[in-house]
Coordinates of C-alpha atoms in Angstrom, one line a residue:
M296 CA 123.1 102.5 100.5
K297 CA 121.9 98.9 101.1
L298 CA 122.3 96.7 98.1
T299 CA 121.9 93.0 97.3
D300 CA 124.9 91.0 96.1
E301 CA 123.4 90.9 92.6
Q302 CA 123.1 94.7 92.5
R303 CA 126.6 95.2 94.0
R304 CA 128.3 93.0 91.5
A305 CA 126.7 94.9 88.6
I306 CA 127.5 98.3 90.0
H307 CA 131.2 97.5 90.6
H308 CA 131.7 96.0 87.1
D309 CA 134.1 98.3 85.3
G310 CA 133.0 97.7 81.7
H311 CA 129.8 97.9 79.7
T312 CA 127.0 96.4 81.8
V313 CA 123.5 95.2 81.2
I314 CA 121.1 94.3 84.0
T315 CA 118.0 92.3 83.3
A316 CA 115.8 93.4 86.2
C317 CA 112.4 91.7 87.1
P318 CA 109.6 93.9 88.4
G319 CA 110.2 95.4 91.8
S320 CA 113.9 94.4 91.9
G321 CA 115.1 97.8 92.9
K322 CA 116.5 99.0 89.5
T323 CA 116.1 102.7 90.5
R324 CA 118.2 102.0 93.6
T325 CA 120.8 100.3 91.5
I326 CA 120.9 103.2 89.0
I327 CA 121.3 105.7 91.8
A328 CA 124.1 103.6 93.4
K329 CA 125.9 103.5 90.0
I330 CA 125.5 107.3 89.6
L331 CA 126.9 108.0 93.1
R332 CA 129.9 105.7 92.4
C333 CA 130.5 107.4 89.1
I334 CA 130.2 110.9 90.7
N335 CA 133.0 109.9 93.1
E336 CA 135.1 108.9 90.2
L337 CA 134.5 111.9 88.0
V338 CA 134.3 114.8 90.5
G339 CA 136.8 117.5 89.6
T340 CA 137.0 116.4 86.0
P341 CA 135.2 117.9 83.0
R342 CA 133.4 114.6 82.2
K343 CA 129.8 113.8 83.1
I344 CA 127.4 110.9 83.7
G345 CA 124.3 110.9 81.6
C346 CA 121.2 109.0 82.9
I347 CA 118.5 108.5 80.3
T348 CA 115.1 107.3 81.5
Y349 CA 111.7 106.9 79.9
T350 CA 109.5 109.5 81.7
N351 CA 109.7 112.8 83.4
T352 CA 108.3 111.2 86.5
A353 CA 111.3 108.8 86.6
V354 CA 113.6 111.8 86.0
H355 CA 112.2 113.6 89.0
E356 CA 112.4 110.5 91.2
I357 CA 116.0 109.8 90.4
E358 CA 117.0 113.4 90.9
S359 CA 115.2 113.6 94.2
R360 CA 116.9 110.4 95.5
I361 CA 120.3 111.5 94.4
R362 CA 119.8 114.7 96.4
S363 CA 118.6 112.7 99.4
N364 CA 122.0 111.0 99.3
G365 CA 123.7 114.4 99.9
V366 CA 124.6 115.3 96.2
N367 CA 123.4 118.8 95.4
D368 CA 125.9 119.6 92.8
E369 CA 124.6 118.6 89.4
S370 CA 127.7 119.7 87.4
C371 CA 128.8 116.2 86.7
H372 CA 125.6 114.3 86.3
E373 CA 122.5 114.8 84.0
V374 CA 119.2 112.9 84.4
S375 CA 116.8 113.3 81.5
T376 CA 114.5 111.6 79.0
I377 CA 116.0 110.7 75.7
H378 CA 114.2 113.7 74.1
A379 CA 115.6 116.1 76.6
F380 CA 119.1 114.5 76.3
C381 CA 119.0 115.0 72.5
Q382 CA 117.6 118.5 72.8
A383 CA 120.1 119.7 75.3
N384 CA 123.3 118.0 74.0
I385 CA 122.8 117.7 70.3
L386 CA 120.0 119.6 68.5
S387 CA 120.1 122.9 70.5
K388 CA 123.8 123.1 69.9
Y389 CA 124.1 121.9 66.3
Y390 CA 120.7 122.6 64.7
W391 CA 122.6 124.6 62.0
A392 CA 123.8 121.2 60.7
T393 CA 120.3 120.2 59.7
E394 CA 118.5 121.1 56.4
D395 CA 115.1 121.6 57.9
Y396 CA 116.1 123.6 61.0
K397 CA 119.3 125.4 60.1
D398 CA 117.7 128.7 61.1
G399 CA 116.4 127.5 64.4
Y400 CA 113.3 125.8 65.7
I401 CA 110.5 125.9 68.2
I402 CA 109.5 122.7 70.0
L403 CA 105.7 122.1 69.5
S404 CA 103.9 120.0 72.0
S405 CA 100.7 118.2 71.1
D406 CA 98.5 120.3 73.3
H407 CA 99.4 123.5 71.5
D408 CA 96.8 125.2 69.3
D409 CA 99.2 125.4 66.3
Y410 CA 99.8 121.6 66.6
A411 CA 96.0 120.9 66.6
K412 CA 95.6 123.3 63.6
V413 CA 98.1 121.3 61.5
V414 CA 96.6 118.0 62.6
D415 CA 93.2 119.2 61.5
E416 CA 94.5 120.4 58.2
V417 CA 96.1 117.1 57.4
G418 CA 93.2 115.1 58.8
R419 CA 90.8 117.0 56.6
D420 CA 92.9 116.6 53.5
Y421 CA 93.4 112.8 54.0
K422 CA 89.9 112.2 55.5
L423 CA 91.4 110.8 58.8
D424 CA 89.0 109.7 61.6
S425 CA 89.3 111.0 65.1
Y426 CA 91.4 108.0 66.3
A427 CA 93.9 108.5 63.5
R428 CA 94.2 112.2 64.3
S429 CA 94.9 111.3 67.9
Q430 CA 97.9 109.2 66.9
F431 CA 100.0 112.1 65.5
E432 CA 101.4 112.8 68.9
S433 CA 102.6 109.1 69.1
L434 CA 104.5 109.2 65.8
N435 CA 108.1 107.9 65.5
R436 CA 110.6 107.4 62.8
S437 CA 112.9 104.7 61.6
P438 CA 116.6 105.4 61.1
D439 CA 116.0 105.8 57.4
G440 CA 113.4 108.6 58.2
S441 CA 110.3 106.7 57.3
P442 CA 107.4 107.1 59.7
L443 CA 106.3 104.3 62.1
S444 CA 102.5 104.4 62.2
S445 CA 99.8 101.8 61.4
S446 CA 96.9 104.2 61.5
I447 CA 98.0 107.2 59.5
P448 CA 99.1 107.0 55.8
E449 CA 102.8 107.6 55.3
E450 CA 102.1 110.4 52.8
A451 CA 99.9 112.2 55.4
V452 CA 102.6 111.9 58.1
N453 CA 105.2 113.3 55.7
V454 CA 102.9 116.2 54.9
F455 CA 102.4 116.8 58.6
W456 CA 106.1 117.0 59.3
R457 CA 106.7 119.2 56.3
K458 CA 104.1 121.7 57.5
L459 CA 105.6 121.8 60.9
A460 CA 109.1 122.4 59.5
E461 CA 107.9 125.2 57.2
E462 CA 106.6 127.0 60.3
G463 CA 109.9 126.4 62.2
Y464 CA 108.2 123.8 64.5
I465 CA 109.6 120.4 65.5
D466 CA 107.7 117.6 67.3
F467 CA 109.2 115.2 69.8
C468 CA 110.0 112.3 67.5
N469 CA 111.9 114.6 65.2
I470 CA 114.1 115.9 68.0
I471 CA 115.5 112.3 68.2
Y472 CA 115.6 111.8 64.4
H473 CA 117.4 115.0 63.6
S474 CA 119.8 114.5 66.5
Y475 CA 120.6 111.0 65.1
R476 CA 121.2 112.5 61.6
I477 CA 123.5 115.2 63.1
L478 CA 125.7 112.5 64.8
K479 CA 125.6 110.2 61.7
D480 CA 126.6 113.0 59.3
N481 CA 129.1 114.6 61.6
P482 CA 131.3 112.1 63.4
S483 CA 133.3 114.9 65.1
I484 CA 130.1 115.9 67.0
A485 CA 129.6 112.2 68.1
H486 CA 133.2 112.2 69.2
N487 CA 132.7 115.4 71.3
L488 CA 129.6 113.9 72.9
S489 CA 131.4 110.7 73.8
C490 CA 134.3 112.6 75.3
R491 CA 131.9 114.6 77.4
F492 CA 130.0 111.6 78.8
A493 CA 132.2 109.1 80.5
Y494 CA 129.1 107.0 81.4
L495 CA 125.6 106.7 79.8
L496 CA 123.1 104.9 82.0
V497 CA 119.9 103.9 80.2
D498 CA 116.8 102.9 82.2
E499 CA 113.9 100.9 80.7
F500 CA 116.1 99.8 77.8
Q501 CA 113.7 97.2 76.6
D502 CA 111.5 100.1 75.4
T503 CA 114.2 101.9 73.5
S504 CA 113.4 102.2 69.8
T505 CA 115.5 101.2 66.8
L506 CA 116.3 104.9 66.1
Q507 CA 117.4 105.5 69.7
V508 CA 119.6 102.4 69.6
E509 CA 121.3 103.5 66.4
L510 CA 122.0 106.9 68.0
L511 CA 123.6 105.2 71.0
K512 CA 125.7 103.1 68.7
L513 CA 127.1 106.2 67.1
I514 CA 128.2 107.4 70.6
H515 CA 129.6 104.0 71.5
A516 CA 131.6 103.8 68.2
Q517 CA 133.7 106.7 69.4
G518 CA 135.1 104.5 72.2
H519 CA 135.0 107.0 75.1
T520 CA 131.7 106.1 76.9
K521 CA 130.8 103.2 79.1
F522 CA 127.2 102.0 79.0
F523 CA 125.1 100.8 81.9
L524 CA 121.8 99.4 80.7
V525 CA 118.9 98.4 82.8
G526 CA 115.7 96.8 81.6
D527 CA 113.5 93.7 81.3
P528 CA 112.5 92.1 78.0
E529 CA 109.4 90.7 79.7
Q530 CA 108.2 94.3 80.1
S531 CA 108.7 95.5 76.6
I532 CA 105.4 97.2 75.7
Y533 CA 106.2 100.0 73.2
S534 CA 106.4 98.3 69.8
F535 CA 104.1 101.1 68.4
A536 CA 106.9 103.5 69.2
G537 CA 109.6 101.5 67.4
A538 CA 110.8 99.4 70.4
R539 CA 111.5 95.7 69.8
R540 CA 111.9 93.2 72.6
E541 CA 115.2 91.8 71.2
L542 CA 116.9 95.2 70.8
M543 CA 118.2 95.2 74.4
M544 CA 120.2 92.1 74.2
D545 CA 121.3 92.7 70.6
F546 CA 122.8 96.1 71.7
A547 CA 124.4 94.4 74.7
E548 CA 126.0 91.9 72.4
T549 CA 127.2 94.7 70.1
I550 CA 129.0 96.5 72.8
G551 CA 130.2 93.4 74.6
A552 CA 128.3 94.1 77.8
Q553 CA 128.5 91.8 80.8
K554 CA 125.1 90.5 81.8
F555 CA 123.7 90.6 85.4
P556 CA 120.2 89.1 86.1
V557 CA 118.4 90.5 89.1
L558 CA 115.5 88.3 90.2
G559 CA 114.3 89.3 93.7
N560 CA 111.0 91.3 93.7
F561 CA 111.0 93.6 96.8
R562 CA 107.8 95.4 95.8
T563 CA 105.2 92.7 95.6
T564 CA 103.9 90.2 98.1
R565 CA 104.0 86.5 97.3
P566 CA 100.4 85.9 96.1
L567 CA 100.8 88.6 93.5
V568 CA 104.2 87.3 92.4
D569 CA 102.8 83.8 92.0
S570 CA 100.0 85.1 89.8
A571 CA 102.5 87.1 87.7
E572 CA 104.6 83.9 87.3
R573 CA 101.5 82.1 86.0
L574 CA 101.0 84.7 83.3
I575 CA 104.7 85.0 82.3
P576 CA 107.0 82.3 83.8
R577 CA 110.6 83.5 84.2
Q578 CA 113.6 81.3 84.1
P579 CA 114.9 81.3 86.8
P580 CA 111.6 82.3 88.4
M581 CA 110.9 85.7 90.0
L582 CA 110.9 85.5 93.8
S583 CA 109.1 87.7 96.3
A584 CA 111.5 89.4 98.6
S585 CA 108.8 91.7 100.0
S586 CA 108.4 92.1 103.8
K587 CA 105.0 93.8 103.5
S588 CA 102.1 92.3 105.3
L589 CA 99.6 90.3 103.2
L590 CA 96.1 91.6 102.5
N591 CA 92.9 89.6 102.1
P592 CA 92.2 89.4 99.2
S593 CA 95.6 90.0 97.7
I594 CA 94.2 89.5 94.2
S595 CA 90.7 89.4 93.1
Y596 CA 88.6 89.3 89.8
I597 CA 85.1 90.8 89.8
H598 CA 82.6 91.4 87.0
T599 CA 80.4 94.5 87.7
G600 CA 77.8 96.7 86.0
S601 CA 80.3 99.5 85.2
S602 CA 83.8 100.7 85.9
F603 CA 82.4 103.4 88.2
A604 CA 80.5 100.8 90.3
A605 CA 83.6 98.6 90.4
V606 CA 85.7 101.4 91.9
T607 CA 83.1 102.8 94.3
D608 CA 81.5 99.4 95.4
Y609 CA 84.7 97.4 95.7
F610 CA 88.0 99.2 95.3
I611 CA 87.4 102.2 97.5
P612 CA 85.9 100.2 100.4
F613 CA 89.0 97.9 100.1
L614 CA 91.3 100.9 100.5
N615 CA 89.4 102.2 103.4
A616 CA 89.3 98.8 105.2
N617 CA 93.0 98.4 104.9
N618 CA 93.9 102.1 105.7
I619 CA 95.5 102.6 102.2
D620 CA 95.6 106.3 101.3
Y621 CA 94.1 107.3 97.9
G622 CA 97.6 108.6 97.0
N623 CA 99.0 105.1 97.2
A624 CA 96.3 103.6 94.9
A625 CA 95.9 103.6 91.1
I626 CA 93.3 102.7 88.5
L627 CA 94.8 101.3 85.3
A628 CA 93.0 100.8 82.0
P629 CA 94.0 99.6 78.5
N630 CA 93.5 103.1 77.0
W631 CA 92.7 106.7 78.2
F632 CA 89.3 106.8 76.4
V633 CA 87.7 104.7 79.2
L634 CA 89.5 106.7 81.9
L635 CA 88.2 110.1 80.8
P636 CA 84.5 109.6 81.8
L637 CA 85.5 107.7 84.9
G638 CA 87.8 110.5 86.1
K639 CA 84.9 113.0 85.8
Q640 CA 82.5 110.6 87.6
L641 CA 85.0 110.1 90.5
R642 CA 85.7 113.8 90.8
E643 CA 82.0 114.6 91.0
Y644 CA 81.7 111.7 93.6
G645 CA 84.3 113.5 95.8
I646 CA 87.3 111.2 95.2
P647 CA 90.5 113.2 94.7
V648 CA 92.0 111.9 91.4
V649 CA 94.7 112.9 88.9
G650 CA 94.7 111.7 85.4
P651 CA 92.3 111.8 82.4
G652 CA 89.2 113.6 83.3
A653 CA 90.6 115.0 86.6
R654 CA 91.9 118.4 85.3
P655 CA 89.0 120.6 84.6
Y656 CA 90.9 122.3 81.7
K657 CA 93.6 121.3 79.2
R658 CA 97.2 121.2 80.3
K659 CA 98.3 123.7 77.7
Y660 CA 97.2 126.9 79.4
L661 CA 100.2 128.9 80.6
L662 CA 98.6 130.4 83.7
G663 CA 97.3 127.0 84.8
R664 CA 100.7 125.4 84.6
I665 CA 102.2 128.1 86.9
A666 CA 99.2 128.4 89.2
E667 CA 99.0 124.6 89.9
Q668 CA 102.7 124.6 91.1
V669 CA 102.3 127.7 93.2
C670 CA 99.2 126.4 94.9
A671 CA 100.8 123.0 95.5
Y672 CA 103.9 124.7 97.1
L673 CA 101.7 126.9 99.3
E674 CA 100.0 123.8 100.5
S675 CA 103.1 121.7 101.3
A676 CA 106.3 123.9 100.9
S677 CA 107.9 120.8 99.3
P678 CA 111.3 121.6 97.7
E679 CA 110.4 119.1 95.0
I680 CA 107.5 121.3 93.9
L681 CA 109.7 124.4 94.1
R682 CA 112.1 122.7 91.6
Q683 CA 109.1 121.7 89.4
L684 CA 107.9 125.3 89.4
E685 CA 111.4 126.3 88.1
K686 CA 111.2 123.7 85.3
E687 CA 107.7 124.8 84.4
L688 CA 108.8 128.4 84.1
F689 CA 111.8 127.3 82.0
A690 CA 109.5 125.4 79.7
I691 CA 107.0 128.2 79.3
A692 CA 109.6 130.9 78.7
S693 CA 111.4 128.6 76.2
E694 CA 108.2 127.9 74.4
L695 CA 107.3 131.5 74.1
T696 CA 110.7 132.8 73.0
G697 CA 111.7 129.8 70.9
K698 CA 115.0 129.4 72.8
P699 CA 116.1 127.9 76.2
V700 CA 115.9 130.5 79.0
F701 CA 118.5 129.0 81.3
Q702 CA 118.6 132.0 83.6
I703 CA 115.6 130.5 85.3
F704 CA 118.1 128.2 87.0
S705 CA 120.4 131.1 88.1
Y706 CA 120.3 133.4 91.0
V707 CA 118.1 135.8 88.9
G708 CA 115.7 133.0 88.2
M709 CA 115.6 132.0 91.9
K710 CA 114.6 135.5 92.8
T711 CA 111.8 135.4 90.2
V712 CA 110.5 132.2 91.6
Q713 CA 110.5 133.6 95.1
R714 CA 108.7 136.8 94.0
I715 CA 106.0 134.7 92.3
L716 CA 105.5 132.5 95.5
R717 CA 105.3 135.6 97.7
E718 CA 102.7 137.3 95.6
G719 CA 100.8 134.0 95.2
Q720 CA 100.7 133.7 99.0
R721 CA 99.8 137.4 99.6
L722 CA 96.9 137.1 97.1
C723 CA 95.8 133.8 98.7
Q724 CA 95.2 135.6 101.9
L725 CA 92.9 138.0 100.1
H726 CA 91.0 135.5 98.0
E727 CA 89.6 132.2 99.2
G728 CA 88.3 131.1 95.8
A729 CA 90.4 130.0 92.8
K730 CA 88.5 132.2 90.3
D731 CA 89.3 135.6 92.1
W732 CA 92.8 134.5 92.8
L733 CA 93.5 133.5 89.2
N734 CA 92.1 136.8 88.0
E735 CA 94.6 138.7 90.2
V736 CA 97.7 136.5 89.7
A737 CA 97.4 136.5 85.9
L738 CA 98.5 140.1 85.8
V739 CA 100.9 140.0 88.8
F740 CA 102.8 136.9 87.6
E741 CA 103.0 138.3 84.1
N742 CA 104.5 141.6 85.3
I743 CA 107.1 139.7 87.4
L744 CA 108.2 137.6 84.4
I745 CA 108.5 140.7 82.2
E746 CA 110.2 142.8 84.8
D747 CA 112.8 140.1 85.5
R748 CA 113.3 139.6 81.7
I749 CA 112.2 136.0 81.8
I750 CA 109.9 136.8 78.9
P751 CA 110.0 139.8 76.6
S752 CA 107.5 142.7 77.0
S753 CA 106.0 141.7 73.7
F754 CA 104.2 138.9 75.5
F755 CA 102.3 141.3 77.7
G756 CA 98.8 139.8 78.1
C757 CA 99.7 136.2 77.5
L758 CA 98.9 134.9 81.0
R759 CA 95.6 136.9 81.1
D760 CA 94.6 135.5 77.7
S761 CA 95.3 132.0 78.9
K762 CA 93.3 132.6 82.1
D763 CA 90.3 133.7 80.0
E764 CA 90.7 130.6 77.8
M765 CA 90.8 128.4 80.9
F766 CA 87.6 129.9 82.3
D767 CA 85.9 129.6 78.9
E768 CA 86.8 125.9 78.7
M769 CA 85.7 125.2 82.3
R770 CA 82.3 126.9 81.6
K771 CA 81.9 124.8 78.5
H772 CA 82.4 121.7 80.5
H773 CA 80.0 122.9 83.2
I774 CA 82.7 123.3 85.9
D775 CA 81.6 125.2 88.9
I776 CA 84.3 127.9 88.8
E777 CA 82.7 130.0 91.4
N778 CA 83.2 127.3 94.1
M779 CA 86.6 126.0 93.0
A780 CA 89.2 126.2 95.8
L781 CA 92.9 126.9 95.6
A782 CA 93.5 123.5 97.0
D783 CA 91.8 122.0 93.8
L784 CA 94.6 123.6 91.7
G785 CA 97.4 122.5 94.0
M786 CA 96.1 119.0 94.0
L787 CA 96.7 118.7 90.3
A788 CA 100.4 119.6 90.7
D789 CA 101.0 117.6 93.9
P790 CA 99.2 114.3 93.4
R791 CA 100.5 112.5 96.5
K792 CA 97.1 112.5 98.1
N793 CA 95.2 111.7 94.9
M794 CA 94.2 108.4 93.4
K795 CA 96.0 107.9 90.1
L796 CA 94.1 107.2 86.8
M797 CA 96.6 105.9 84.3
T798 CA 96.8 103.8 81.2
M799 CA 98.7 100.5 81.5
H800 CA 101.5 102.0 79.4
T801 CA 102.0 105.1 81.5
A802 CA 102.0 103.1 84.7
K803 CA 105.3 101.5 83.6
G804 CA 107.9 102.1 86.3
R805 CA 105.4 103.0 89.0
E806 CA 104.3 101.2 92.1
F807 CA 101.3 101.5 94.4
E808 CA 100.0 99.7 97.5
A809 CA 96.8 98.8 95.6
V810 CA 95.9 98.7 92.0
A811 CA 92.6 98.3 90.2
I812 CA 92.7 97.1 86.5
I813 CA 89.4 98.1 84.8
C814 CA 88.0 97.1 81.4
A815 CA 89.8 93.8 81.4
H816 CA 88.1 92.6 78.3
D817 CA 89.2 90.6 75.2
G818 CA 89.2 93.2 72.5
L819 CA 90.8 95.8 74.8
I820 CA 93.5 93.7 76.4
P821 CA 94.6 92.0 74.1
Y822 CA 93.4 94.6 71.6
H823 CA 91.7 93.2 68.5
N824 CA 88.5 93.6 66.5
Y825 CA 87.0 92.6 63.2
Y826 CA 89.4 94.9 61.3
N827 CA 92.5 94.2 63.4
H828 CA 93.7 90.6 63.3
L829 CA 95.5 89.5 66.5
T830 CA 99.0 88.4 65.5
D831 CA 101.2 86.3 67.7
D832 CA 103.5 89.2 68.3
A833 CA 100.6 91.5 69.3
L834 CA 99.3 88.8 71.7
S835 CA 102.7 88.4 73.3
E836 CA 103.0 92.2 73.8
S837 CA 99.5 92.4 75.2
R838 CA 100.4 89.7 77.7
R839 CA 103.5 91.7 78.7
L840 CA 101.3 94.8 79.1
F841 CA 98.9 93.0 81.4
Y842 CA 101.9 91.6 83.3
V843 CA 103.3 95.2 83.7
A844 CA 99.9 96.4 85.0
M845 CA 99.7 93.5 87.5
T846 CA 103.1 94.0 88.9
R847 CA 102.5 97.7 89.8
A848 CA 100.7 96.4 92.8
E849 CA 102.5 95.9 96.1
R850 CA 99.8 94.4 98.3
G851 CA 96.4 94.4 96.6
L852 CA 95.2 93.9 93.0
F853 CA 91.6 94.0 91.7
I854 CA 90.8 93.1 88.1
F855 CA 87.4 94.2 86.9
S856 CA 85.3 93.6 83.8
S857 CA 81.9 95.2 83.4
N858 CA 78.7 95.3 81.4
N859 CA 79.5 98.7 79.8
N860 CA 82.1 97.4 77.3
K861 CA 80.0 96.4 74.2
N862 CA 79.5 92.8 75.5
L863 CA 83.2 92.0 75.2
P864 CA 84.2 88.8 77.1
P865 CA 86.6 89.0 80.0
S866 CA 90.3 89.1 79.0
R867 CA 91.7 85.7 78.2
F868 CA 94.6 86.5 80.6
I869 CA 92.3 86.4 83.6
A870 CA 91.6 82.6 83.1
E871 CA 95.4 82.0 83.1
L872 CA 95.7 83.5 86.6
D873 CA 93.6 80.7 88.0
L874 CA 91.6 83.0 90.3
E875 CA 88.5 81.9 92.2

């Protein structure tokens, strides 16, 4: 694997390591190189390497790139989000050590009907508006257990958590909190965990919360785990989730980590790097190491009548003129509310998109989650989609039964996956339209899962019920079900050919040949209004968020403001970029 001298020195350092990596500096490559080196060291031993990253997208990318380097045995390395790490290694094994979940638990995602029911109950009792109700899924906790939320009263949050626990449910933030309490109250469990993991690699460390840092400190205190931390304080954008910019270097000091700065940006061409440096100057400065050809314009600001006009009149023609595939382009916005109507408009306009407004039904439906992966695999036969289908079946079976169904990843599970794919393909030859195909596969897939004992027979009817609910929702939103093609379903699971619609936050860690930032208005980025005074800390974080959005672009960046944003002025950050 080709590495820079900066990357190589960090990888070969034997002790605790912290890498401060500028955008586009090849941090994923560095992490993978460290994992491969550690695998060579630990193969044949009972110890493991743990790699904790921020999103499932990053997990899939790292796993794929490890396999592309010839490593197919996952026995001594584990790549996961912090929630999955805690669930697999702490909570699922030691839940009996908690007070709230000593009899077991069911993980409840925010798109589940029972989750929405509890939110509505609490929202009604505490007279919460729609925005406050939408923030329950973003809740986090401090190490002392107190909730971190500026929009929901603390009493309401505590009632929400109590109601979940009474039903045996747990939300994502409590997976981490109860895992932390287990390690804190039971040092022997922390010791076992430290003995199991010889290395813990943590990606995007600048966005690690105080609670997560305290959990890592408990593992470090046992003295058997070496830490390899990668992040960038200038890209710290998750203070609402408990992250603080200074935590990365504070933890590095606590564990005595050697610091390695990495300053070459291999992603972004020089005009874009120069603009990013004007917004947030780095010392020493970030340098463009990109070999990609320049585009004209490389960066542009335009005010238009609407976000839809901005995309269709300027961004899409730019992509076509420069032969940039839609799959290598992204539209970023300060929040998902403005993306939702845009996604629907672009879909109706004939542009393949994934993101808010792109899926014609909610992500929660069981049949939809399976059908999307099956259709995507039938389109491309990609092994990555095959693995994603396995994970989707694992998640669905675990949600239904309330316990992990690991046999999905065994020989038995592999046979189940192949049966589903074969039946999906057979029925695809009989039905051209998605509606008739879904009607057939709902029963067929359900029978396979029950026959192979992936789910109990008591769940007979669950996929057909979810199919009916999908259809009802699509009719409610005036989706033309009769003319929906199977390719439309596969497109949602395999977004490589689709334009991405993302919030600036969720774009973190991604890269695209061309990026359009829409709704670049003061009041949205930075966010403030009459009721919400803009503090210095909030302004600094908004600047970093805009910086993150800009540096997702490799060759072309459009920044748009428009008339459909309540007469808000253009973002103050645009003037700092000194654009014509």
